[in-house]
mmCIF file of C-alpha atoms and ligand atoms in Angstrom:
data_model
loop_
_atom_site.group_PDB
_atom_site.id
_atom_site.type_symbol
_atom_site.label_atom_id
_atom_site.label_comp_id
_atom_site.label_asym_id
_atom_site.label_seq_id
_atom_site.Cartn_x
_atom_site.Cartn_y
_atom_site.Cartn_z
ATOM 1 C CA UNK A 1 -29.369 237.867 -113.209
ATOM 2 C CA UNK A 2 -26.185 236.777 -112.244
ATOM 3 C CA UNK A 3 -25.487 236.240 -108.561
ATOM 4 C CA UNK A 4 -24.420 240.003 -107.520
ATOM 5 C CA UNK A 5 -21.213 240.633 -105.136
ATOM 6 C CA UNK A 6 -22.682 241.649 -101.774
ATOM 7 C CA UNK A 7 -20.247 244.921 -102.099
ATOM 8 C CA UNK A 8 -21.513 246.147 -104.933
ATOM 9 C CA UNK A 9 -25.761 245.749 -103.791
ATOM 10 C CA UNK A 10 -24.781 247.622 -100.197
ATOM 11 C CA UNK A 11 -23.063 250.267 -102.657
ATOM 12 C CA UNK A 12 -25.816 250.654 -104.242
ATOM 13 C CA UNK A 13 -28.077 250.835 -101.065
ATOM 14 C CA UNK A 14 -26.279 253.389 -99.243
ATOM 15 C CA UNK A 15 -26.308 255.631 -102.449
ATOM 16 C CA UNK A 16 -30.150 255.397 -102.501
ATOM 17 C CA UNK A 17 -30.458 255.790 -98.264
ATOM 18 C CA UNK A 18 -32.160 252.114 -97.790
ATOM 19 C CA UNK A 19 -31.369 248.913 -96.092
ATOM 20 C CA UNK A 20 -31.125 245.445 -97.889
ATOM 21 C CA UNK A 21 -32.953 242.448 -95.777
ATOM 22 C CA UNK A 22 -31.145 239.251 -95.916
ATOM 23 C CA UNK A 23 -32.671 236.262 -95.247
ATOM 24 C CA UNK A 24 -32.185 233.318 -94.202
ATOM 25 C CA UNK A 25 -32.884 229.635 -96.595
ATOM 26 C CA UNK A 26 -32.777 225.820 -95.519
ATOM 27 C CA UNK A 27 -34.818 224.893 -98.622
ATOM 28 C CA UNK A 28 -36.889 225.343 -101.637
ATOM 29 C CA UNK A 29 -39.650 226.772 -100.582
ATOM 30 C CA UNK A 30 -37.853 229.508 -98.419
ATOM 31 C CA UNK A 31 -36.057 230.019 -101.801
ATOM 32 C CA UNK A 32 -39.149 230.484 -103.593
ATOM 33 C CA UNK A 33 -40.776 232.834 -100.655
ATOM 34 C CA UNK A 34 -37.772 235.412 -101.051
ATOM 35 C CA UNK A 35 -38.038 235.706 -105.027
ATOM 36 C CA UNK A 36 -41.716 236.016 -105.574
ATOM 37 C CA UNK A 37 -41.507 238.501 -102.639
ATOM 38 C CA UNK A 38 -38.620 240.361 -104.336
ATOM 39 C CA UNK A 39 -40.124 240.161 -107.504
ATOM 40 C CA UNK A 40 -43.782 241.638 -106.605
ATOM 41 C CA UNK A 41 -41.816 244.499 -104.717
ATOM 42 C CA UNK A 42 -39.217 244.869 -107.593
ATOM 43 C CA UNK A 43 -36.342 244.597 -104.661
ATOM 44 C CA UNK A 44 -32.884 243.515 -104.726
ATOM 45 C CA UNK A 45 -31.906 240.894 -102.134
ATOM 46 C CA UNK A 46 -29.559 238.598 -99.967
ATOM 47 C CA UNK A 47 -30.110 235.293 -99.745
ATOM 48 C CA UNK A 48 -28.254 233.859 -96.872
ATOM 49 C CA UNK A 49 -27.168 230.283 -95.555
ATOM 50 C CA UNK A 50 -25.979 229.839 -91.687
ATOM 51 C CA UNK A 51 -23.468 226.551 -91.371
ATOM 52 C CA UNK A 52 -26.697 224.999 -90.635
ATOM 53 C CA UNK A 53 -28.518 225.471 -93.728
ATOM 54 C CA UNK A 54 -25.642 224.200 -95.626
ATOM 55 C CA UNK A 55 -25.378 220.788 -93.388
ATOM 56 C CA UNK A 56 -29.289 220.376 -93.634
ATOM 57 C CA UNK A 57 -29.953 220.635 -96.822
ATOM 58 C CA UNK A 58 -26.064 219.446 -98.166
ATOM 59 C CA UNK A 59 -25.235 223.018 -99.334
ATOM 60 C CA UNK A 60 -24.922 221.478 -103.354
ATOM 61 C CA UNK A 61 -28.499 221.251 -103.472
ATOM 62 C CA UNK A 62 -28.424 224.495 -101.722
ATOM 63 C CA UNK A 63 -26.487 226.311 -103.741
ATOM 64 C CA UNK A 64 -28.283 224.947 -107.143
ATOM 65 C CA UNK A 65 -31.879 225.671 -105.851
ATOM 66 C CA UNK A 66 -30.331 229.164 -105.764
ATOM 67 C CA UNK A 67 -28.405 229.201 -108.994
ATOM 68 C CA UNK A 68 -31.908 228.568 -110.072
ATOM 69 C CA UNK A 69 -33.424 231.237 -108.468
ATOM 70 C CA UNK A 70 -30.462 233.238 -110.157
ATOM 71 C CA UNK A 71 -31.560 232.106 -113.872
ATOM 72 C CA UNK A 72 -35.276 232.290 -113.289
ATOM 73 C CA UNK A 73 -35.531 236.197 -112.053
ATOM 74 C CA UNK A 74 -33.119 237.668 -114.597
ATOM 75 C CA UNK A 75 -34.178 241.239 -113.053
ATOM 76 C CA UNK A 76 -33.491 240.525 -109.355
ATOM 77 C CA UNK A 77 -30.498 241.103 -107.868
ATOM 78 C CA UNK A 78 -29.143 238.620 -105.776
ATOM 79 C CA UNK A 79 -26.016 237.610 -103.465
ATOM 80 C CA UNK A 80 -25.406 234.792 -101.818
ATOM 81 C CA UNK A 81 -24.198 235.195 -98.593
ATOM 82 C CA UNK A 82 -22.604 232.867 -95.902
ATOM 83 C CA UNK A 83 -24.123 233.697 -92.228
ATOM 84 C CA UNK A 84 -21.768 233.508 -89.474
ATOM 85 C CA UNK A 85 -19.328 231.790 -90.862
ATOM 86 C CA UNK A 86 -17.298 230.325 -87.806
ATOM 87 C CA UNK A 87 -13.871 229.877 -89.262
ATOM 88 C CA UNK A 88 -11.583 230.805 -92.520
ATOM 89 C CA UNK A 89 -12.227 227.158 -93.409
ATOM 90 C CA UNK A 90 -15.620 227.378 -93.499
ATOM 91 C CA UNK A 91 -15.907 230.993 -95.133
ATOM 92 C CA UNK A 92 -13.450 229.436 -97.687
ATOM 93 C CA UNK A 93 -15.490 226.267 -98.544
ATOM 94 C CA UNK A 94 -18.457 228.706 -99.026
ATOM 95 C CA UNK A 95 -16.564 230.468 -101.323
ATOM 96 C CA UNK A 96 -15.149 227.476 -103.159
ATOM 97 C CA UNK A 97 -18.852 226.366 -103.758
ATOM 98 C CA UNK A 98 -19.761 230.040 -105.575
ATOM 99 C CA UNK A 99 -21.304 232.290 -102.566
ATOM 100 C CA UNK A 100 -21.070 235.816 -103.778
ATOM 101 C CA UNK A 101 -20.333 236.908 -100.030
ATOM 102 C CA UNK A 102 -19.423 235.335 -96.407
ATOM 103 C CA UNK A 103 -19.524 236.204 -93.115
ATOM 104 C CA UNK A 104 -17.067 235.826 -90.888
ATOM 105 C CA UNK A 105 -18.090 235.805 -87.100
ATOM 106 C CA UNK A 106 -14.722 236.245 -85.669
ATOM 107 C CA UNK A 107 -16.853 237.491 -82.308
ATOM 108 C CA UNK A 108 -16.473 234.221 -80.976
ATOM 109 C CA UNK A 109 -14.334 231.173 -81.499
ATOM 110 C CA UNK A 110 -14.371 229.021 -83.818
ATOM 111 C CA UNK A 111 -16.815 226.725 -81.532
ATOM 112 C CA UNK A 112 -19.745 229.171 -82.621
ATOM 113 C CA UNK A 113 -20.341 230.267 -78.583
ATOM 114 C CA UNK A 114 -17.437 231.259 -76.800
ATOM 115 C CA UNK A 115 -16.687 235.403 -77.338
ATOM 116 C CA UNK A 116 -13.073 235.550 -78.183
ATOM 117 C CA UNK A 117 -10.528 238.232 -78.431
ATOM 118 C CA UNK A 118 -10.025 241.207 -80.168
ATOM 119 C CA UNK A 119 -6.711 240.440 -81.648
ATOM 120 C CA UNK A 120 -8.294 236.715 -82.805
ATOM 121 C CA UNK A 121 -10.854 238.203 -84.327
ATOM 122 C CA UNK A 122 -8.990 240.634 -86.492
ATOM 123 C CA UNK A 123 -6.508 237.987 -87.177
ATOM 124 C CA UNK A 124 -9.556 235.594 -88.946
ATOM 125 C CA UNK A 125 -10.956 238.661 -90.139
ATOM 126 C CA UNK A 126 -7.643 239.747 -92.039
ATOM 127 C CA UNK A 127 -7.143 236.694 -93.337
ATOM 128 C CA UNK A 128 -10.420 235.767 -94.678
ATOM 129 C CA UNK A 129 -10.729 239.146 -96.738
ATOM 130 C CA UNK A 130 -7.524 238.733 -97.859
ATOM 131 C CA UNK A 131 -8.481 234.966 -99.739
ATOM 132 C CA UNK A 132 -12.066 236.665 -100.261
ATOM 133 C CA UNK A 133 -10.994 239.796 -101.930
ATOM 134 C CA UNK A 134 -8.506 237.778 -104.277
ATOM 135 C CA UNK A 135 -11.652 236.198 -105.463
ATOM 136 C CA UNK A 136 -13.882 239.354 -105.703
ATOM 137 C CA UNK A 137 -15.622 238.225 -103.101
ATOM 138 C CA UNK A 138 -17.671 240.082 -100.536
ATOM 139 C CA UNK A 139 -16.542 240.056 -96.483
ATOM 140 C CA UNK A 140 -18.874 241.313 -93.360
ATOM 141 C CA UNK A 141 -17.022 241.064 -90.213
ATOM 142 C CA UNK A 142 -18.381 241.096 -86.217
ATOM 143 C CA UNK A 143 -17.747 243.135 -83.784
ATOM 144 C CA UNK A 144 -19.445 242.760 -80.287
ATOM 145 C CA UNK A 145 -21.255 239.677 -79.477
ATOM 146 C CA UNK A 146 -24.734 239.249 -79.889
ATOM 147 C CA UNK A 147 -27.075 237.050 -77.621
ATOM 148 C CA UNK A 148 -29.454 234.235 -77.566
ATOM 149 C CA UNK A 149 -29.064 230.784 -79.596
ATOM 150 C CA UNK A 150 -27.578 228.278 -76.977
ATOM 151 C CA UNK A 151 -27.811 225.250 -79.265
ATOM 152 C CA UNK A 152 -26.604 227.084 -82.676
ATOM 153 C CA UNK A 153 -24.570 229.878 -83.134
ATOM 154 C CA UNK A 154 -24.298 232.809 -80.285
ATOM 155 C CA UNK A 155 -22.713 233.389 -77.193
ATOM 156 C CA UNK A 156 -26.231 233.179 -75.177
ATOM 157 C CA UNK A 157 -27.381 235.753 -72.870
ATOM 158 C CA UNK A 158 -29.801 238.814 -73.200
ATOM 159 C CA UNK A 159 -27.389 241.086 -76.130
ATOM 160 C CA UNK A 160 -25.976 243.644 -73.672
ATOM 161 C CA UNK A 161 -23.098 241.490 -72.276
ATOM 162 C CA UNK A 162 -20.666 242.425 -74.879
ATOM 163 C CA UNK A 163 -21.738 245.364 -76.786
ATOM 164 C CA UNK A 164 -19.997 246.697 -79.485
ATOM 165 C CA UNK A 165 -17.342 249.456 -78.563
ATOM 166 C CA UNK A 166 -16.978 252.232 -81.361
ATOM 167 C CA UNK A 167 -13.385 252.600 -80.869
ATOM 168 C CA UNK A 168 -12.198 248.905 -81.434
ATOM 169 C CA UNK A 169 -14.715 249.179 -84.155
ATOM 170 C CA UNK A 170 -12.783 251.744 -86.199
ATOM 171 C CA UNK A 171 -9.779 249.357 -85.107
ATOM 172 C CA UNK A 172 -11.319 246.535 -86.526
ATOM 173 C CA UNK A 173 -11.953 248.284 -89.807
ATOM 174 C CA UNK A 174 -8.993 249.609 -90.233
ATOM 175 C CA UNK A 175 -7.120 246.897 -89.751
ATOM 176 C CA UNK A 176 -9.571 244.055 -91.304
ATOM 177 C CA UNK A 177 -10.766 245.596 -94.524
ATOM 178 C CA UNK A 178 -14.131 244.427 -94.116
ATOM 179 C CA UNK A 179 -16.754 245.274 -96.742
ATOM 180 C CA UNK A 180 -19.737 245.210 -93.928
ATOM 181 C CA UNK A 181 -19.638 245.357 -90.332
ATOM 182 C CA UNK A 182 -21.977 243.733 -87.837
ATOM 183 C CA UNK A 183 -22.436 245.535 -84.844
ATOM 184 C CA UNK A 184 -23.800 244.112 -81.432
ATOM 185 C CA UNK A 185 -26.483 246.998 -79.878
ATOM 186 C CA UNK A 186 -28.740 244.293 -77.539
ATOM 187 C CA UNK A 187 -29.968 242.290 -80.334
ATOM 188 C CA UNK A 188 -30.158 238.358 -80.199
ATOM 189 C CA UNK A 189 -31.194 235.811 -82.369
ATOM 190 C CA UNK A 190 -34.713 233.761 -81.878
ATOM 191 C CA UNK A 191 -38.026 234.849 -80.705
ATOM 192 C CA UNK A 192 -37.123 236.161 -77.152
ATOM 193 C CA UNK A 193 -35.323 239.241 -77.354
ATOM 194 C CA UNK A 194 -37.056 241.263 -75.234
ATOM 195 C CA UNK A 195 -39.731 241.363 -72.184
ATOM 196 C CA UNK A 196 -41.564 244.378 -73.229
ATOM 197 C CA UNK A 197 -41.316 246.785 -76.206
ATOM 198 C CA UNK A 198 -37.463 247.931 -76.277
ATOM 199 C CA UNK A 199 -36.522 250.892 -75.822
ATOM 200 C CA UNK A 200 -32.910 252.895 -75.810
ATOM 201 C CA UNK A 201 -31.665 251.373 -72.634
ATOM 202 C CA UNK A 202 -31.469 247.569 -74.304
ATOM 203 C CA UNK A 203 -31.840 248.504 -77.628
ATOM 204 C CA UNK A 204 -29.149 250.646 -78.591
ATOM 205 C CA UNK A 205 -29.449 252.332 -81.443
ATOM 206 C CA UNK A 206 -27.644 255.144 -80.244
ATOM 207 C CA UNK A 207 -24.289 252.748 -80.810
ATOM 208 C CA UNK A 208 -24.960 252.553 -84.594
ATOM 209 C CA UNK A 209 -25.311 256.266 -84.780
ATOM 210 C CA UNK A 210 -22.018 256.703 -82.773
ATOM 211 C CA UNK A 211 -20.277 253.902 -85.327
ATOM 212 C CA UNK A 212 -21.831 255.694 -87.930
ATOM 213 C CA UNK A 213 -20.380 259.097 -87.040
ATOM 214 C CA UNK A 214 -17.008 257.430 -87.189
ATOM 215 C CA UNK A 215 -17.142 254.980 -90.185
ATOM 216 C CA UNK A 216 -19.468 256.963 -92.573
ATOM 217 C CA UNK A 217 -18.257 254.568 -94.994
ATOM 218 C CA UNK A 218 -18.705 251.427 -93.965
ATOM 219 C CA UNK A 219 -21.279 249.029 -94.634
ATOM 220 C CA UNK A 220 -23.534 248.219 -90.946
ATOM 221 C CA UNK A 221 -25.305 245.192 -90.725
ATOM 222 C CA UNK A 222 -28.218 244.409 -87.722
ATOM 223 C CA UNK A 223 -28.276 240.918 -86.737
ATOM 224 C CA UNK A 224 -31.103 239.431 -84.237
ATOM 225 C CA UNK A 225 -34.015 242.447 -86.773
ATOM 226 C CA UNK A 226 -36.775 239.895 -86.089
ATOM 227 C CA UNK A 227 -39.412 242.145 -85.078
ATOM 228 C CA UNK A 228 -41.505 238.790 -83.634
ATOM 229 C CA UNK A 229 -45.031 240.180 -84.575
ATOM 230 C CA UNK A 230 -47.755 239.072 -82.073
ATOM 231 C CA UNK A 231 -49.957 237.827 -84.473
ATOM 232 C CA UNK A 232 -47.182 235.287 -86.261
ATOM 233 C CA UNK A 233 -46.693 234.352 -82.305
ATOM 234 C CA UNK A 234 -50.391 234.174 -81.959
ATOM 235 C CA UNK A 235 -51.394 231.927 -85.093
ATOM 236 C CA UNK A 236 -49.150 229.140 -83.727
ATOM 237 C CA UNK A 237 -50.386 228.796 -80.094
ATOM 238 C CA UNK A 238 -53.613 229.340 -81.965
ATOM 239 C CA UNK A 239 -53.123 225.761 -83.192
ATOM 240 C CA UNK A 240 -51.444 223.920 -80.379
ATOM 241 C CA UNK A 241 -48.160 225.936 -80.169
ATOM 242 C CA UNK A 242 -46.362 227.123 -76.873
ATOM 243 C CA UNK A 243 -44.506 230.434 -77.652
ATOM 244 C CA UNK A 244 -43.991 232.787 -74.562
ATOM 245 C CA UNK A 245 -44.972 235.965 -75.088
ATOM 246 C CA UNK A 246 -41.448 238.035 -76.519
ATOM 247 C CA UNK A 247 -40.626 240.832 -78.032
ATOM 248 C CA UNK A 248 -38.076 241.479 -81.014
ATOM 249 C CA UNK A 249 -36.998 244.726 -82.738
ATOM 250 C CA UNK A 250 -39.772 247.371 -84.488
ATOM 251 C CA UNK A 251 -39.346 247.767 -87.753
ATOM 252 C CA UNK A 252 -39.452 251.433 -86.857
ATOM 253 C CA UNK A 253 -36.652 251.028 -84.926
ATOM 254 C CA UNK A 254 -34.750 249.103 -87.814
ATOM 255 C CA UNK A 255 -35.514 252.089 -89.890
ATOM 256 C CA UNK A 256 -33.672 254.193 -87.303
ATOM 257 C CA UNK A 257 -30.499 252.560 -87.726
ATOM 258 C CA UNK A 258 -30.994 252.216 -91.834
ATOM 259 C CA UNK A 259 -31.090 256.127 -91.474
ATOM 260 C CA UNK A 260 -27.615 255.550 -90.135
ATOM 261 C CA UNK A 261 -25.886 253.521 -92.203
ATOM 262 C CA UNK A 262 -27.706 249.814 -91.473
ATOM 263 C CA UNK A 263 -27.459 248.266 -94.983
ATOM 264 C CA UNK A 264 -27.823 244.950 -94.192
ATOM 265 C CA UNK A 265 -30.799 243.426 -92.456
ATOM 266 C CA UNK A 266 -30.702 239.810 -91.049
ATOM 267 C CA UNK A 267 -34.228 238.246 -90.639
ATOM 268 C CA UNK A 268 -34.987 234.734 -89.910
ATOM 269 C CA UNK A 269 -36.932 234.017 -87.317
ATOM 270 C CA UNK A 270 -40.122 235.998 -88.639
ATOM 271 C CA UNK A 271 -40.026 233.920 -91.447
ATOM 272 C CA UNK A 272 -39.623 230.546 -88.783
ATOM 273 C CA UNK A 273 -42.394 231.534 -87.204
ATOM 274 C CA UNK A 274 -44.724 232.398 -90.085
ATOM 275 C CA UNK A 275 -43.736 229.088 -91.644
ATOM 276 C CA UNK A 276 -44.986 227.071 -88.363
ATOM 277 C CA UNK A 277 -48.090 228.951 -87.906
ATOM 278 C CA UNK A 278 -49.322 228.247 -91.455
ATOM 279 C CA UNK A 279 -48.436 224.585 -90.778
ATOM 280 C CA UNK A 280 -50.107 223.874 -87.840
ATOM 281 C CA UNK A 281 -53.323 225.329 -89.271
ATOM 282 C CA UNK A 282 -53.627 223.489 -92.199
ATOM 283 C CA UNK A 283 -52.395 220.589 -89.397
ATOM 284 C CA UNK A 284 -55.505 221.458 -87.226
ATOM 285 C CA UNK A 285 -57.953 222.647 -89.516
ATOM 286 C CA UNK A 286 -57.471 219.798 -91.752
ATOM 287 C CA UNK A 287 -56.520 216.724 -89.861
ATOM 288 C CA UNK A 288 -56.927 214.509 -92.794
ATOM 289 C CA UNK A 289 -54.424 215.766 -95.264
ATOM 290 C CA UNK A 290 -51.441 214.233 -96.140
ATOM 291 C CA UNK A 291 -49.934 215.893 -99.131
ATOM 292 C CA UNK A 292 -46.760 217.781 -98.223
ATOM 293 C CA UNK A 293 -48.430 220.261 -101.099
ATOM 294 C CA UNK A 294 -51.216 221.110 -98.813
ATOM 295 C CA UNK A 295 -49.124 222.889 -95.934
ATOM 296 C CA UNK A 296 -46.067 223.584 -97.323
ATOM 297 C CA UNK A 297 -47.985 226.152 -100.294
ATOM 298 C CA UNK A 298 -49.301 227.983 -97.434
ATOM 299 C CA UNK A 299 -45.953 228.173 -95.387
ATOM 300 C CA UNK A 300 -44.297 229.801 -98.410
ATOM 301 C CA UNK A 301 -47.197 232.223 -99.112
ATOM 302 C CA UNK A 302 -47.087 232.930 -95.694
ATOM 303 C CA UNK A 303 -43.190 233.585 -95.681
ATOM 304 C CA UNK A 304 -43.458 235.509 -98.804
ATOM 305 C CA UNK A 305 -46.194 237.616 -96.970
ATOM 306 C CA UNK A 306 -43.486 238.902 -94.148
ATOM 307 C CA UNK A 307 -40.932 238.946 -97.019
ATOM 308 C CA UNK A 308 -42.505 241.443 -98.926
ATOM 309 C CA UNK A 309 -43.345 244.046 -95.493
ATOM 310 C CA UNK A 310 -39.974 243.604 -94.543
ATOM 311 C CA UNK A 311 -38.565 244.581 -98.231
ATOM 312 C CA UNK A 312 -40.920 247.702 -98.273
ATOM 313 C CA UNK A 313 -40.209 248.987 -94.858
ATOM 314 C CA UNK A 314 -36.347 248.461 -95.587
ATOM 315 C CA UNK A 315 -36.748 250.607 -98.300
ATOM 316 C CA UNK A 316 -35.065 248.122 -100.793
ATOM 317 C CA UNK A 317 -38.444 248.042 -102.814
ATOM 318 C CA UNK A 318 -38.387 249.501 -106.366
ATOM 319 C CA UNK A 319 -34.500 249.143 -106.532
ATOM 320 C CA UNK A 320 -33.845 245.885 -108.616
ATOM 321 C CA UNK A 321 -33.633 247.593 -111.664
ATOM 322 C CA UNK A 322 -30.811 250.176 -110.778
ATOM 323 C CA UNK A 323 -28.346 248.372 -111.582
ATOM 324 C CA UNK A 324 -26.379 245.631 -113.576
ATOM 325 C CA UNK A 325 -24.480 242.982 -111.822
ATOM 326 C CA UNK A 326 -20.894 243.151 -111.089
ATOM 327 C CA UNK A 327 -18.715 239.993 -111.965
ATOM 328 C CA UNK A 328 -16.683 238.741 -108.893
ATOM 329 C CA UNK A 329 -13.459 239.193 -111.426
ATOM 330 C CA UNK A 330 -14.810 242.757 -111.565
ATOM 331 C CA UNK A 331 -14.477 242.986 -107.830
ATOM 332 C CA UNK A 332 -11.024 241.410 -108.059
ATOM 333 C CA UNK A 333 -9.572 244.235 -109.711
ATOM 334 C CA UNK A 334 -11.407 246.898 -107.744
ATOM 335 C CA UNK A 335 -9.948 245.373 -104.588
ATOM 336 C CA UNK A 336 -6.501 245.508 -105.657
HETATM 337 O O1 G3H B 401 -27.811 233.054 -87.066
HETATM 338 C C1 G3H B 401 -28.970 232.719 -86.890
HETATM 339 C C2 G3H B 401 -29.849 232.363 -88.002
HETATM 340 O O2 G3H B 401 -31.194 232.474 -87.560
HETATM 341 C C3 G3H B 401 -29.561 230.984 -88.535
HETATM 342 O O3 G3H B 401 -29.937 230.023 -87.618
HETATM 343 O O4 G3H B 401 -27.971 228.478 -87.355
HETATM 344 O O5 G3H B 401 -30.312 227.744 -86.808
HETATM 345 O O6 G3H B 401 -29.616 228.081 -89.196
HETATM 346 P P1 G3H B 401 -29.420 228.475 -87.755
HETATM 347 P P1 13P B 402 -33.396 236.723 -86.127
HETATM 348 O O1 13P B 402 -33.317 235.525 -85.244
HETATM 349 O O2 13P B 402 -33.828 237.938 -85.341
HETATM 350 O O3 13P B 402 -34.265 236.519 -87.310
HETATM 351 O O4 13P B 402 -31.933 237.047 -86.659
HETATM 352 C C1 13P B 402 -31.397 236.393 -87.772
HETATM 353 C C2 13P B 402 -29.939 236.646 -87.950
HETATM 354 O O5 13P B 402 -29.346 237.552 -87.391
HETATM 355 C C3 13P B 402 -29.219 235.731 -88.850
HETATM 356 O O6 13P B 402 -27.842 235.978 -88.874
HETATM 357 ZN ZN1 ZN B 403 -27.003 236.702 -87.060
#
């Protein structure tokens, strides 16, 4: 199928009450992971790139591996989607180079760390949906800061340091346009979120209620929805890894906030760590092996694995054939 606008699949998800998971790619086999998964659950999905992605892999081959994803599952719905995009110029490249959807992270400065003002973030926010809509294409905007990632993109910290406030969220909207809104309730990115099993007082899903009570219609994403499973954690100290023990966010509690108005799920690090713990098996168990073939098949099984739970528990499972996709000209028009 063609690549879908992001607009039109989170349309489609809050008219059937379920969440979308959007995951993140550096390469082929990540590709590959999300598209069998979607396929054997019948489920639309979001394929996302961070700024790293696109500077690892040189986002051309990026973006072909997933125009070929695109023209090899005719019956999957699929967007493209920038991930914290740090700047117009950046959310504007992706656009340039076909992405169906961008994010722009306006929660912090352009440096990817520092939390920045209200009035600069609506002001990149306006002015990226503004080129973005032109072009029929899709725009999620930030508001509140999440935690964790020192080295990539976040401001650091535990998630509760700048929460999201409802009220300069209906600001934001209003004044921004944005097709999706992040919203900051404790989350972080990475495998430490938590110390024990979260509950309201760090993991606030009381705030997307609240946002949802005042923007019924608009689009919520949850960043940081890792739920770190033991086991994934287990596996790689199993073979030589050193993970502290962590929590991240139960799925239960992801389906909490679908059930108000979450339509956008960003998972990662599950996938990170189910990728490493089927390498360093195959890297233990079979010390003589030397064919990239050998560990890097059971990495993407293993991906595909939490793919698949995650795309059943969001609820997205079963919905790939609702709908046709949307051309971005399409989306043009609607905009205007
Ligand atoms: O935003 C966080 C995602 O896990 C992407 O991480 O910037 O290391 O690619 P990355
Ligand atoms: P995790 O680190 O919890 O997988 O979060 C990913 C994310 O939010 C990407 O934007
Ligand atoms: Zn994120």
């Amino acid at each position: 199928m063609p690549l879908v606008p992001m607009r039109q699949m989170l349309d489609e998800a809050a008219r059937g009450g379920y969440g979308v998971g959007a995951f993140n790619v550096n390469n082929m086999e990540q590709i590959q992971a999300i598209m069998e998964a979607a396929t054997a659950t019948k489920s639309p999905v979001i394929v996302q790139a961070s700024r790293g992605a696109r500077k690892y892999s040189n986002d051309r081959f990026l973006y072909h591996l997933m125009l070929a994803a695109a023209e090899l599952y005719p019956d999957i719905p699929m967007a493209l989607h920038q991930d914290h995009g740090n700047s117009f110029e950046t959310c504007k490249s992706a656009i340039e180079l076909g992405f169906t959807s961008v994010m722009i992270d306006g929660s912090l400065e352009a440096d990817g760390k520092t939390p920045s003002s209200f009035e600069y973030n609506v002001e990149v926010t306006r002015r990226t949906v503004e080129y973005a809509h032109e072009r029929g294409v899709s725009v999620e905007g930030e508001i509140g800061t999440l935690g964790g990632i020192e080295d990539g993109h976040g401001a650091g910290g535990t998630g509760l340091e700048h929460l999201t406030d409802p009220d300069q969220a209906v600001e934001f909207v209003e004044k921004t346009g944005v097709d999706a809104l992040a919203v900051a309730i404790g989350t972080s990115h990475g495998a430490y979120k938590f110390s024990v099993k979260p509950t309201e007082d760090v993991l606030k899903i009381s705030l997307i209620e609240e946002v949802n009570r005042r923007l019924p219609n608009t689009h919520l994403v949850m960043h940081g929805s890792s739920s770190v499973p033991q086991e994934l954690r287990e596996i790689i100290n199993q073979y030589g890894g050193k993970l502290k023990p962590a929590w991240g966010v139960p799925v239960e509690e992801i389906q909490r906030g679908i059930a108000h108005g979450v339509r956008k799920v960003n998972v990662d690090t599950d996938n990170r760590l189910a990728i490493t713990g089927a390498i360093r098996k195959v890297f233990v168990e079979s010390p003589e092996k030397f064919d990239p073939r050998d560990y890097l098949k059971p990495a993407r099984a293993a991906m595909q694995e939490v793919v698949e739970k995650r795309m059943k528990a969001f609820g997205q499972a079963g919905h790939a054939g609702d709908y046709a996709a949307k051309s971005l000209e399409e989306m043009t028009a609607y905009y205007k």
